[in-house]
Coordinates of C-alpha atoms and ligand atoms in Angstrom, one line a residue:
Chain A
X547 CA 9.8 -24.2 20.0
X548 CA 10.7 -27.7 18.6
X549 CA 14.2 -26.8 17.8
X550 CA 14.5 -25.1 21.2
X551 CA 13.6 -28.4 22.8
X552 CA 16.0 -30.3 20.6
X553 CA 18.8 -28.0 21.5
X554 CA 17.9 -28.4 25.2
X555 CA 17.9 -32.2 24.9
X556 CA 21.2 -32.0 23.2
X557 CA 22.7 -29.8 25.9
X558 CA 21.1 -31.7 28.8
X559 CA 21.2 -35.3 27.7
X560 CA 23.5 -36.1 24.8
X561 CA 26.4 -33.8 25.6
X562 CA 26.8 -34.9 29.2
X563 CA 26.5 -38.5 28.1
X564 CA 29.2 -38.1 25.4
X565 CA 31.5 -36.1 27.7
X566 CA 31.3 -38.7 30.5
X567 CA 32.0 -41.5 28.1
X568 CA 34.9 -39.6 26.6
X569 CA 36.3 -38.8 30.0
X570 CA 36.0 -42.4 31.1
X571 CA 37.7 -43.6 27.9
X572 CA 40.5 -41.1 28.4
X573 CA 41.0 -42.0 32.0
X574 CA 41.1 -45.8 31.4
X575 CA 43.0 -45.7 28.1
X576 CA 45.4 -43.1 29.3
X577 CA 46.0 -45.0 32.5
X578 CA 46.6 -48.3 30.6
X579 CA 49.2 -46.6 28.3
X580 CA 51.0 -44.5 30.8
X581 CA 52.3 -47.2 33.1
X582 CA 51.8 -48.4 36.6
X583 CA 52.4 -45.1 38.4
X584 CA 49.8 -43.2 36.4
X585 CA 47.4 -46.2 36.7
X586 CA 47.3 -45.6 40.4
X587 CA 46.8 -41.9 39.9
X588 CA 43.9 -42.6 37.5
X589 CA 42.4 -45.1 39.9
X590 CA 42.6 -42.6 42.8
X591 CA 41.0 -39.9 40.6
X592 CA 38.2 -42.2 39.5
X593 CA 37.6 -43.3 43.1
X594 CA 37.1 -39.7 44.3
X595 CA 34.9 -38.8 41.4
X596 CA 32.7 -41.8 42.1
X597 CA 32.5 -40.9 45.8
X598 CA 31.9 -37.2 45.4
X599 CA 29.3 -37.6 42.7
X600 CA 27.4 -40.1 44.9
X601 CA 27.7 -37.9 47.9
X602 CA 26.4 -35.0 45.9
X603 CA 23.2 -36.9 44.9
X604 CA 22.2 -36.5 48.5
X605 CA 24.2 -33.6 50.0
X606 CA 24.5 -31.5 46.8
X607 CA 20.9 -31.7 45.9
X608 CA 19.3 -31.5 49.4
X609 CA 21.8 -29.4 51.1
X610 CA 22.1 -31.8 54.0
X611 CA 25.8 -32.3 54.5
X612 CA 26.7 -35.9 55.3
X613 CA 29.9 -36.6 57.1
X614 CA 29.1 -40.3 57.2
X615 CA 29.8 -41.5 53.7
X616 CA 33.0 -43.4 54.9
X617 CA 30.6 -45.9 56.4
X618 CA 29.2 -46.8 52.9
X619 CA 32.7 -47.2 51.6
X620 CA 33.8 -49.2 54.7
X621 CA 30.8 -51.6 54.5
X622 CA 31.6 -52.4 50.9
X623 CA 35.2 -53.0 51.7
X624 CA 34.3 -55.1 54.7
X625 CA 32.0 -57.3 52.7
X626 CA 34.8 -57.8 50.1
X627 CA 37.4 -58.5 52.8
X628 CA 35.3 -61.1 54.6
X629 CA 33.7 -62.9 51.6
X630 CA 36.6 -62.7 49.0
X631 CA 37.5 -66.3 49.3
X632 CA 33.9 -67.6 48.8
X633 CA 32.4 -65.4 46.1
X634 CA 33.5 -64.0 42.8
X635 CA 34.5 -60.3 42.7
X636 CA 31.8 -59.4 40.2
X637 CA 29.2 -60.6 42.8
X638 CA 30.8 -58.9 45.7
X639 CA 31.2 -55.5 44.2
X640 CA 27.5 -55.0 43.5
X641 CA 26.7 -56.7 46.8
X642 CA 28.9 -54.2 48.6
X643 CA 26.8 -51.4 47.0
X644 CA 23.5 -53.2 48.0
X645 CA 24.7 -53.6 51.6
X646 CA 25.7 -49.9 51.8
X647 CA 22.4 -48.8 50.3
X648 CA 20.4 -51.0 52.6
X649 CA 22.3 -49.8 55.7
X650 CA 21.7 -46.2 54.6
X651 CA 18.1 -46.9 54.1
X652 CA 17.7 -48.2 57.6
X653 CA 19.7 -45.5 59.2
X654 CA 18.1 -42.7 57.2
X655 CA 14.7 -43.1 58.7
X656 CA 15.6 -41.9 62.2
X657 CA 18.5 -39.7 61.1
X658 CA 16.6 -37.6 58.6
X659 CA 14.2 -36.4 61.2
X660 CA 16.9 -34.1 62.3
X661 CA 17.3 -30.8 60.3
X662 CA 20.1 -28.3 60.1
X663 CA 23.6 -28.5 61.7
X664 CA 22.7 -31.3 64.1
X665 CA 22.3 -33.5 61.1
X666 CA 25.9 -33.1 60.1
X667 CA 27.1 -33.9 63.6
X668 CA 24.8 -36.9 63.8
X669 CA 26.1 -38.5 60.6
X670 CA 29.6 -38.0 61.9
X671 CA 28.8 -39.5 65.2
X672 CA 27.0 -42.5 63.7
X673 CA 30.0 -43.1 61.4
X674 CA 32.3 -43.2 64.4
X675 CA 29.8 -45.5 66.2
X676 CA 29.8 -48.0 63.3
X677 CA 33.6 -47.8 63.1
X678 CA 34.1 -48.7 66.8
X679 CA 31.4 -51.3 66.9
X680 CA 32.9 -53.1 64.0
X681 CA 36.4 -52.7 65.6
X682 CA 35.0 -54.5 68.7
X683 CA 33.5 -57.2 66.5
X684 CA 36.7 -57.8 64.6
X685 CA 38.8 -57.9 67.8
X686 CA 36.3 -60.4 69.2
X687 CA 36.6 -62.5 66.1
X688 CA 40.4 -62.3 66.4
X689 CA 40.7 -60.6 63.0
X690 CA 42.2 -57.2 63.6
X691 CA 43.4 -57.2 60.0
X692 CA 42.5 -59.2 57.0
X693 CA 44.6 -60.0 53.9
X694 CA 43.2 -60.7 50.5
X695 CA 45.3 -63.1 48.4
X696 CA 45.0 -63.3 44.7
X697 CA 43.1 -60.0 44.1
X698 CA 42.9 -58.8 40.5
X699 CA 45.6 -56.5 39.1
X700 CA 45.5 -52.8 38.8
X701 CA 44.2 -52.6 35.2
X702 CA 41.1 -54.7 36.1
X703 CA 40.5 -52.5 39.1
X704 CA 41.0 -49.4 37.1
X705 CA 38.3 -50.6 34.7
X706 CA 35.9 -51.2 37.5
X707 CA 36.7 -47.9 39.1
X708 CA 36.4 -45.8 35.9
X709 CA 33.0 -47.5 35.2
X710 CA 31.9 -46.6 38.7
X711 CA 33.0 -43.0 38.3
X712 CA 31.1 -42.7 35.0
X713 CA 28.0 -44.4 36.4
X714 CA 28.1 -42.0 39.4
X715 CA 28.6 -39.0 37.2
X716 CA 25.6 -39.9 34.9
X717 CA 23.5 -40.8 37.9
X718 CA 24.2 -37.4 39.5
X719 CA 23.5 -35.6 36.3
X720 CA 20.2 -37.4 35.5
X721 CA 18.9 -37.4 39.0
X722 CA 19.5 -33.6 39.0
X723 CA 17.3 -33.3 35.9
X724 CA 14.5 -35.6 37.1
X725 CA 11.4 -34.8 38.9
X726 CA 12.9 -36.6 41.9
X727 CA 15.9 -34.2 41.7
X728 CA 13.7 -31.2 41.4
X729 CA 12.1 -32.3 44.6
X730 CA 15.5 -32.6 46.4
X731 CA 16.5 -29.2 45.2
X732 CA 13.2 -27.8 46.6
X733 CA 14.1 -29.4 49.9
X734 CA 17.5 -27.7 49.8
X735 CA 15.9 -24.3 49.0
X736 CA 13.2 -24.4 51.6
X737 CA 12.0 -27.7 53.1
X738 CA 8.7 -26.3 54.6
X739 CA 7.7 -24.6 51.3
X740 CA 8.6 -27.8 49.5
X741 CA 6.4 -30.1 51.5
X742 CA 3.6 -27.5 51.4
X743 CA 3.8 -27.6 47.6
X744 CA 3.5 -31.3 47.5
X745 CA 7.0 -32.7 47.7
X746 CA 7.0 -35.9 49.9
X747 CA 10.1 -34.6 51.7
X748 CA 10.8 -37.5 54.1
X749 CA 10.5 -40.2 51.4
X750 CA 12.7 -38.2 49.0
X751 CA 15.4 -37.6 51.6
X752 CA 15.5 -41.2 52.6
X753 CA 15.6 -42.5 49.0
X754 CA 18.3 -40.0 48.1
X755 CA 20.4 -40.9 51.1
X756 CA 20.2 -44.6 50.3
X757 CA 20.9 -44.0 46.6
X758 CA 23.9 -41.9 47.5
X759 CA 25.4 -44.8 49.5
X760 CA 25.3 -47.5 46.8
X761 CA 28.2 -46.6 44.6
X762 CA 30.4 -45.7 47.6
X763 CA 29.8 -49.2 48.8
X764 CA 31.0 -50.6 45.5
X765 CA 34.0 -48.2 45.5
X766 CA 34.9 -49.6 48.9
X767 CA 34.7 -53.1 47.7
X768 CA 37.1 -52.3 44.8
X769 CA 39.5 -50.5 47.1
X770 CA 39.7 -53.5 49.4
X771 CA 40.9 -55.4 46.4
X772 CA 43.4 -52.7 45.6
X773 CA 45.0 -52.5 49.0
X774 CA 44.7 -56.4 49.5
X775 CA 44.5 -55.5 53.2
X776 CA 41.6 -54.6 55.4
X777 CA 41.7 -52.8 58.7
X778 CA 38.7 -51.2 60.2
X779 CA 40.3 -48.0 61.4
X780 CA 41.8 -47.3 58.0
X781 CA 38.8 -48.1 55.9
X782 CA 36.1 -46.5 58.1
X783 CA 38.3 -43.4 58.4
X784 CA 36.6 -40.0 58.8
X785 CA 39.3 -38.6 56.5
X786 CA 37.4 -40.2 53.6
X787 CA 34.2 -38.3 54.6
X788 CA 36.1 -35.1 55.1
X789 CA 38.0 -35.4 51.8
X790 CA 34.7 -35.9 50.0
X791 CA 33.3 -32.7 51.5
X792 CA 36.5 -30.8 50.8
X793 CA 36.6 -31.8 47.2
X794 CA 32.9 -31.0 46.8
X795 CA 33.3 -27.6 48.2
X796 CA 36.3 -26.8 45.9
X797 CA 34.6 -28.3 42.8
X798 CA 31.1 -27.3 43.6
X799 CA 28.2 -29.6 44.1
X800 CA 25.5 -27.8 42.2
X801 CA 25.9 -30.0 39.1
X802 CA 27.8 -33.0 37.8
X803 CA 30.8 -31.0 36.7
X804 CA 31.8 -29.8 40.1
X805 CA 32.8 -33.2 41.6
X806 CA 35.0 -33.9 38.5
X807 CA 36.7 -30.5 38.8
X808 CA 37.1 -30.9 42.6
X809 CA 38.7 -34.3 42.3
X810 CA 41.0 -33.2 39.5
X811 CA 42.1 -30.2 41.5
X812 CA 42.9 -32.0 44.7
X813 CA 44.4 -35.1 43.2
X814 CA 46.5 -32.9 41.0
X815 CA 47.6 -30.8 43.9
X816 CA 48.4 -33.8 45.9
X817 CA 50.5 -35.4 43.1
X818 CA 52.4 -32.2 42.7
X819 CA 53.2 -31.6 46.3
X820 CA 52.7 -34.6 48.5
X821 CA 55.9 -36.3 47.6
X822 CA 57.9 -33.1 47.9
X823 CA 56.3 -31.6 50.9
X824 CA 53.2 -33.0 52.7
X825 CA 53.0 -30.0 55.0
X826 CA 52.9 -27.6 52.1
X827 CA 50.1 -29.7 50.6
X828 CA 48.0 -29.5 53.7
X829 CA 48.6 -25.8 54.2
X830 CA 47.6 -25.1 50.6
X831 CA 44.6 -27.3 51.0
X832 CA 43.4 -25.3 54.0
X833 CA 44.0 -22.0 52.2
X834 CA 42.1 -23.2 49.2
X835 CA 39.2 -24.4 51.3
X836 CA 39.0 -21.0 53.0
X837 CA 39.3 -19.1 49.8
X838 CA 36.5 -21.2 48.1
X839 CA 34.1 -20.9 51.0
X840 CA 34.6 -17.2 51.2
X841 CA 34.9 -16.2 47.5
X842 CA 33.5 -19.0 45.4
X843 CA 30.8 -20.8 47.5
X844 CA 29.7 -22.6 44.3
X845 CA 33.1 -24.0 43.7
X846 CA 35.0 -24.3 40.4
X847 CA 31.9 -25.2 38.5
X848 CA 30.2 -22.0 39.8
X849 CA 33.2 -20.0 38.7
X850 CA 32.8 -21.5 35.2
X851 CA 29.2 -20.3 35.1
X852 CA 30.1 -16.9 36.3
X853 CA 32.7 -16.5 33.5
X854 CA 30.1 -17.5 30.9
X855 CA 27.7 -14.8 32.1
Chain B
X171 CA -21.9 -27.2 49.4
X172 CA -19.4 -27.0 52.3
X173 CA -15.8 -27.4 51.0
X174 CA -13.9 -26.9 54.2
X175 CA -15.2 -27.7 57.6
X176 CA -13.1 -26.8 60.7
X177 CA -14.6 -28.2 63.9
X178 CA -13.7 -27.1 67.4
X179 CA -10.1 -26.7 66.5
X180 CA -7.6 -25.8 69.3
X181 CA -3.9 -25.3 69.3
X182 CA -1.9 -24.8 72.4
X183 CA 1.7 -23.7 72.4
X184 CA 3.1 -24.4 75.8
X185 CA 0.9 -22.3 78.0
X186 CA -0.5 -20.1 75.2
X187 CA -3.8 -21.0 73.6
X188 CA -3.4 -19.8 70.0
X189 CA -6.7 -21.3 68.8
X190 CA -9.6 -22.0 71.1
X191 CA -12.3 -24.3 69.8
X192 CA -12.7 -22.5 66.5
X193 CA -15.4 -23.9 64.1
X194 CA -15.7 -22.6 60.6
X195 CA -17.3 -23.6 57.3
X196 CA -16.2 -22.4 53.9
X197 CA -18.6 -22.8 51.1
X198 CA -17.5 -23.9 47.6
X199 CA -16.8 -20.9 45.4
X200 CA -16.8 -18.2 48.1
X201 CA -14.1 -15.7 49.0
X202 CA -14.0 -15.8 52.8
X203 CA -12.1 -13.2 54.7
X204 CA -10.3 -13.9 57.9
X205 CA -9.3 -11.0 60.1
X206 CA -8.1 -10.3 63.6
X207 CA -5.5 -8.4 65.5
X208 CA -1.9 -9.5 65.7
X209 CA -1.5 -12.8 67.4
X210 CA -5.2 -13.7 66.9
X211 CA -4.3 -17.1 65.6
X212 CA -5.0 -16.6 61.9
X213 CA -1.7 -18.0 60.6
X214 CA -1.9 -20.9 63.1
X215 CA -5.3 -21.8 61.6
X216 CA -3.8 -21.8 58.1
X217 CA -0.8 -23.9 59.3
X218 CA -3.2 -26.5 60.7
X219 CA -5.4 -26.6 57.7
X220 CA -2.4 -27.0 55.4
X221 CA -0.8 -29.7 57.6
X222 CA 2.2 -27.7 58.6
X223 CA 1.1 -28.1 62.3
X224 CA -1.0 -30.6 64.1
X225 CA -4.0 -29.4 66.1
X226 CA -4.1 -30.0 69.8
X227 CA -7.7 -31.0 69.4
X228 CA -10.6 -30.7 66.9
X229 CA -10.9 -31.8 63.2
X230 CA -10.6 -30.5 59.7
X231 CA -12.6 -31.9 56.8
X232 CA -12.0 -31.0 53.2
X233 CA -14.6 -32.1 50.5
X234 CA -16.0 -34.5 53.0
X235 CA -12.8 -36.2 54.0
X236 CA -10.9 -35.8 57.2
X237 CA -7.5 -34.2 56.6
X238 CA -6.1 -33.1 60.0
X239 CA -3.9 -36.3 60.3
X240 CA -2.4 -35.9 56.8
X241 CA 1.1 -34.6 55.8
X242 CA 1.3 -31.2 54.1
X243 CA 2.2 -32.8 50.7
X244 CA -0.8 -35.1 50.9
X245 CA -3.1 -32.1 51.8
X246 CA -1.6 -30.2 48.9
X247 CA -2.4 -32.9 46.4
X248 CA -6.0 -33.1 47.8
X249 CA -6.3 -29.5 46.5
X250 CA -5.4 -27.1 49.3
X251 CA -2.6 -24.6 48.6
X252 CA -1.4 -21.9 51.1
X253 CA 0.9 -18.9 50.8
X254 CA 3.2 -17.9 53.6
X255 CA 2.9 -14.6 55.4
X256 CA 6.7 -14.5 55.6
X257 CA 7.4 -15.5 52.0
X258 CA 9.3 -18.7 51.4
X259 CA 10.5 -18.6 47.8
X260 CA 13.0 -21.2 46.5
X261 CA 15.5 -18.3 46.6
X262 CA 18.2 -19.8 44.4
X263 CA 15.8 -20.9 41.6
X264 CA 14.3 -18.8 38.9
X265 CA 10.7 -17.7 39.0
X266 CA 9.8 -20.2 36.3
X267 CA 11.6 -23.1 38.2
X268 CA 9.7 -22.1 41.4
X269 CA 6.4 -22.4 39.7
X270 CA 7.4 -25.5 37.7
X271 CA 8.4 -27.3 40.9
X272 CA 5.0 -26.6 42.5
X273 CA 3.4 -27.9 39.3
X274 CA 5.5 -31.1 39.2
X275 CA 4.5 -32.0 42.7
X276 CA 1.2 -30.4 43.5
X277 CA -0.7 -31.5 40.5
X278 CA -2.3 -34.9 40.7
X279 CA -1.9 -35.9 37.1
X280 CA 1.4 -35.5 35.2
X281 CA 1.4 -32.8 32.5
X282 CA 3.4 -33.0 29.3
X283 CA 6.3 -30.5 29.1
X284 CA 4.3 -28.6 26.5
X285 CA 1.2 -28.3 28.8
X286 CA 3.4 -27.3 31.6
X287 CA 5.1 -24.5 29.6
X288 CA 1.7 -23.2 28.6
X289 CA 0.2 -23.4 32.1
X290 CA 3.3 -21.7 33.6
X291 CA 3.1 -19.0 31.1
X292 CA -0.6 -18.3 31.9
X293 CA -0.1 -18.4 35.6
X294 CA 2.9 -16.0 35.4
X295 CA 0.7 -13.7 33.3
X296 CA -2.2 -13.8 35.8
X297 CA 0.1 -12.9 38.6
X298 CA 1.9 -10.1 36.8
X299 CA 5.2 -12.0 36.7
X300 CA 5.5 -12.3 32.8
X301 CA 8.8 -10.4 32.5
X302 CA 10.4 -12.0 35.5
X303 CA 10.3 -15.7 34.5
X304 CA 14.1 -16.0 34.3
X305 CA 14.9 -13.9 37.3
X306 CA 16.3 -15.7 40.4
X307 CA 13.7 -15.4 43.1
X308 CA 16.2 -13.9 45.6
X309 CA 16.5 -10.8 43.3
X310 CA 12.8 -10.0 43.4
X311 CA 11.1 -7.1 45.2
X312 CA 8.7 -7.8 48.1
X313 CA 5.7 -7.2 45.9
X314 CA 7.0 -9.7 43.2
X315 CA 7.8 -12.2 45.9
X316 CA 4.2 -12.0 47.3
X317 CA 3.0 -12.6 43.7
X318 CA 5.3 -15.5 43.4
X319 CA 3.8 -17.1 46.5
X320 CA 0.4 -16.9 44.8
X321 CA 1.7 -18.2 41.5
X322 CA 3.4 -21.1 43.1
X323 CA 0.2 -22.0 45.1
X324 CA -1.8 -21.8 41.9
X325 CA 0.5 -24.0 40.1
X326 CA -0.3 -26.9 42.4
X327 CA -3.8 -26.9 40.9
X328 CA -5.8 -26.2 44.1
X329 CA -9.5 -26.0 44.8
X330 CA -9.0 -24.0 47.9
X331 CA -6.5 -21.3 48.2
X332 CA -5.3 -20.0 51.6
X333 CA -3.8 -16.5 51.2
X334 CA -1.9 -15.2 54.2
X335 CA -1.5 -11.4 54.0
X336 CA -0.4 -11.3 50.4
X337 CA -1.1 -7.5 50.4
X338 CA 0.8 -6.6 53.5
X339 CA 3.7 -4.2 52.6
X340 CA 2.3 -3.4 49.2
X341 CA 1.6 0.2 48.0
X342 CA -2.0 1.2 47.4
X343 CA -1.7 0.8 43.6
X344 CA -0.1 -2.7 44.1
X345 CA -3.0 -3.6 46.4
X346 CA -5.5 -2.6 43.8
X347 CA -3.7 -4.6 41.2
X348 CA -3.5 -7.6 43.5
X349 CA -7.3 -7.5 44.2
X350 CA -8.0 -7.4 40.5
X351 CA -5.5 -10.2 39.9
X352 CA -7.0 -12.4 42.7
X353 CA -10.6 -12.0 41.3
X354 CA -9.4 -13.0 37.9
X355 CA -7.5 -15.9 39.2
X356 CA -10.5 -17.1 41.2
X357 CA -12.7 -17.1 38.2
X358 CA -10.2 -18.6 35.8
X359 CA -9.4 -21.5 38.1
X360 CA -12.8 -22.0 39.7
X361 CA -11.3 -21.5 43.2
X362 CA -12.6 -21.0 46.7
X363 CA -10.4 -18.6 48.7
X364 CA -9.8 -18.1 52.4
X365 CA -7.9 -14.8 52.8
X366 CA -6.1 -13.2 55.8
X367 CA -5.7 -9.5 55.5
X368 CA -5.2 -6.5 57.7
X369 CA -6.1 -4.1 54.9
X370 CA -9.8 -4.0 55.8
X371 CA -11.0 -2.2 52.7
X372 CA -9.4 -4.9 50.6
X373 CA -11.2 -7.6 52.6
X374 CA -14.5 -5.8 52.3
X375 CA -14.2 -5.4 48.6
X376 CA -13.4 -9.0 48.0
X377 CA -15.1 -11.2 50.6
X378 CA -18.5 -12.8 50.5
X379 CA -18.2 -13.5 54.2
X380 CA -15.7 -12.5 56.9
X381 CA -14.7 -14.3 60.1
X382 CA -13.1 -12.5 62.9
X383 CA -10.7 -14.1 65.4
X384 CA -9.6 -12.5 68.6
X385 CA -7.0 -14.1 70.9
X386 CA -7.7 -17.5 69.4
X387 CA -11.5 -17.3 69.6
X388 CA -14.0 -16.8 66.8
X389 CA -15.9 -13.6 67.8
X390 CA -17.9 -12.8 64.7
X391 CA -18.9 -14.2 61.3
X392 CA -21.0 -12.6 58.6
X393 CA -21.2 -10.4 55.5
X394 CA -18.8 -7.5 55.3
X395 CA -21.7 -5.2 56.3
X396 CA -22.5 -7.4 59.4
X397 CA -18.9 -7.3 60.5
X398 CA -18.6 -3.5 60.0
X399 CA -21.6 -3.0 62.3
X400 CA -20.6 -5.6 64.9
X401 CA -19.7 -3.9 68.2
X402 CA -17.5 -6.8 69.5
X403 CA -15.3 -6.5 66.4
X404 CA -14.9 -2.8 66.9
X405 CA -14.0 -3.4 70.5
X406 CA -11.5 -6.2 69.6
X407 CA -9.8 -3.9 67.1
X408 CA -10.0 -0.5 68.5
X409 CA -11.2 -0.6 72.1
X410 CA -10.0 -2.1 75.3
X411 CA -12.5 -3.8 77.5
X412 CA -12.9 -3.3 81.2
X413 CA -11.6 -6.6 82.4
X414 CA -8.3 -5.9 80.8
X415 CA -8.0 -2.4 82.3
X416 CA -8.6 -3.8 85.8
X417 CA -5.6 -6.0 85.5
X418 CA -3.3 -3.1 84.9
X419 CA -1.6 -0.8 87.5
Ligands
ATP2008 N1 5.4 -22.1 66.7 C1 4.9 -21.4 67.7 N2 5.3 -21.6 68.9 C2 4.9 -20.8 70.0 N3 3.9 -19.9 69.8 C3 3.5 -19.6 68.6 C4 3.9 -20.4 67.5 N4 3.3 -19.9 66.4 C5 2.5 -18.9 66.8 N5 2.6 -18.7 68.1 C6 1.8 -17.8 69.0 O1 0.5 -18.0 68.7 C7 -0.3 -16.8 68.6 C8 -1.0 -16.8 67.3 O2 0.0 -16.6 66.3 P1 -0.4 -16.4 64.8 O3 0.8 -16.3 64.0 O4 -1.4 -17.5 64.4 O5 -1.2 -15.0 64.8 P2 -1.7 -14.2 63.6 O6 -3.2 -14.0 63.8 O7 -1.4 -14.8 62.3 O8 -1.0 -12.8 63.8 P3 -0.3 -11.8 62.7 O9 -1.4 -10.8 62.3 O10 0.7 -11.0 63.6 O11 0.3 -12.5 61.6 C9 0.7 -15.7 68.9 O12 0.7 -15.3 70.2 C10 2.0 -16.4 68.5 O13 3.1 -15.8 69.3
MG2009 MG1 -0.2 -14.2 60.7

């Protein structure tokens, strides 16, 4: 019994912790050594891992698919772009996370009353609403695009991004193991049964939604530094939300491995093909998506489990 | 002592009166049967007691406190657990995880992992699910799913258990087993049980008292013997009264 529990602690706590740290070290160290091109690839990979893991804290665990996570990313980027001259970066990155989390908290209360497919459409609609409202605001302010002068270099940003990816991965893993996560999973499996058995479903959904927006806000703040250029339409782009969902489907969102696999797969595919043939990339992407939805609904991580059994 | 007091409870769905001023008292420690033809309002009554639906009017008190304005999770933690007539397992989780989730959220005080393991083991044993702990709930037979409903409800540590047709669709041997299991469970956990069942012999064997609903109204209440002799009940179940015949071509 005791050794059983030790082995379980090893498998659930120590191993994921070590793997995440090793992965982060590899990504950062490898990126540093491999030169500027690979640094950008490593940065992109870390960005998607951070975004999908965060998304999965809410959508993977509760089953409510959010198509609005670009807003969290965008708010963080917006804060960075507007405040960069006045505050240090290490203040603005966490502040971007806080802003995104706070916004999600406020939005969640009305939005999460909706169950089922309407929820997906609502998150998408809200994201578009925020985008165009901000566009109006920026036009009124006469700031249709903003430049950031003197942003930190790629290696600094890579360090930030890898740290965010690791944090998001650990957060996703440990939330999944916690009592909170067990409640979110119960909501995914059957919301009515969950609340009848004592899960405070509304509070949990709202908290998970807010929590899942924090790191994307920080990611957005870092990415604003990376592009040194801010434009509402580009940053609040629905493509970001769609890509998160695509990678989550391909990798699987049932555990913390899936988002890593999904990001690796898509970033890899895009590196191989995008330069040579962007159309081929998109065609393959579509085919992969269909194949996974039909034949491997639990994604690459689900396939790994199936092989083991 | 009265554990549950339902007072003039009504529920109206659009134009349909599913419950019409139903009043009912459940005594601490009894097994109380609830019967009535299809559509009588039995499940609706459970849904209101458990907080899944709001009453149109009337009140529910549990252990002296009013509960009809509370959320289902709050009512659960006050000590009421229900099962669903159409079972609602967490289909993708194992039997053990189903039960453990209920334990993590329904129980008012946190249990240590060791206490949890022990309690899960004993509940699975009581419900005849020992061998199935690691099975995914979606792979269970109907009979096992019904027992999982009971196990999960028990895991929340209730004082009052609401059982909605847990014997429907079971074979006669399974029904006998279920009756024995429920009696054991009641004694082990010191429960009060309100049980909906169409299998009348099962209700008669188990119940201290029985309440009969008919088209949303309470038409009889008493011991199983009283109910068996009640002409109104016989009519509601087997006969058709004149007023209804007149309305037909
Ligand atoms: N959510 C709902 N919306 C509209 N009508 C409903 C709803 N739930 C129940 N009803 C109606 O209320 C009446 C009572 O239903 P209820 O499920 O409580 O009956 P029951 O006694 O449990 O029947 P059964 O023995 O078939 O389970 C039925 O006529 C039913 O169609
Ligand atoms: Mg019913």
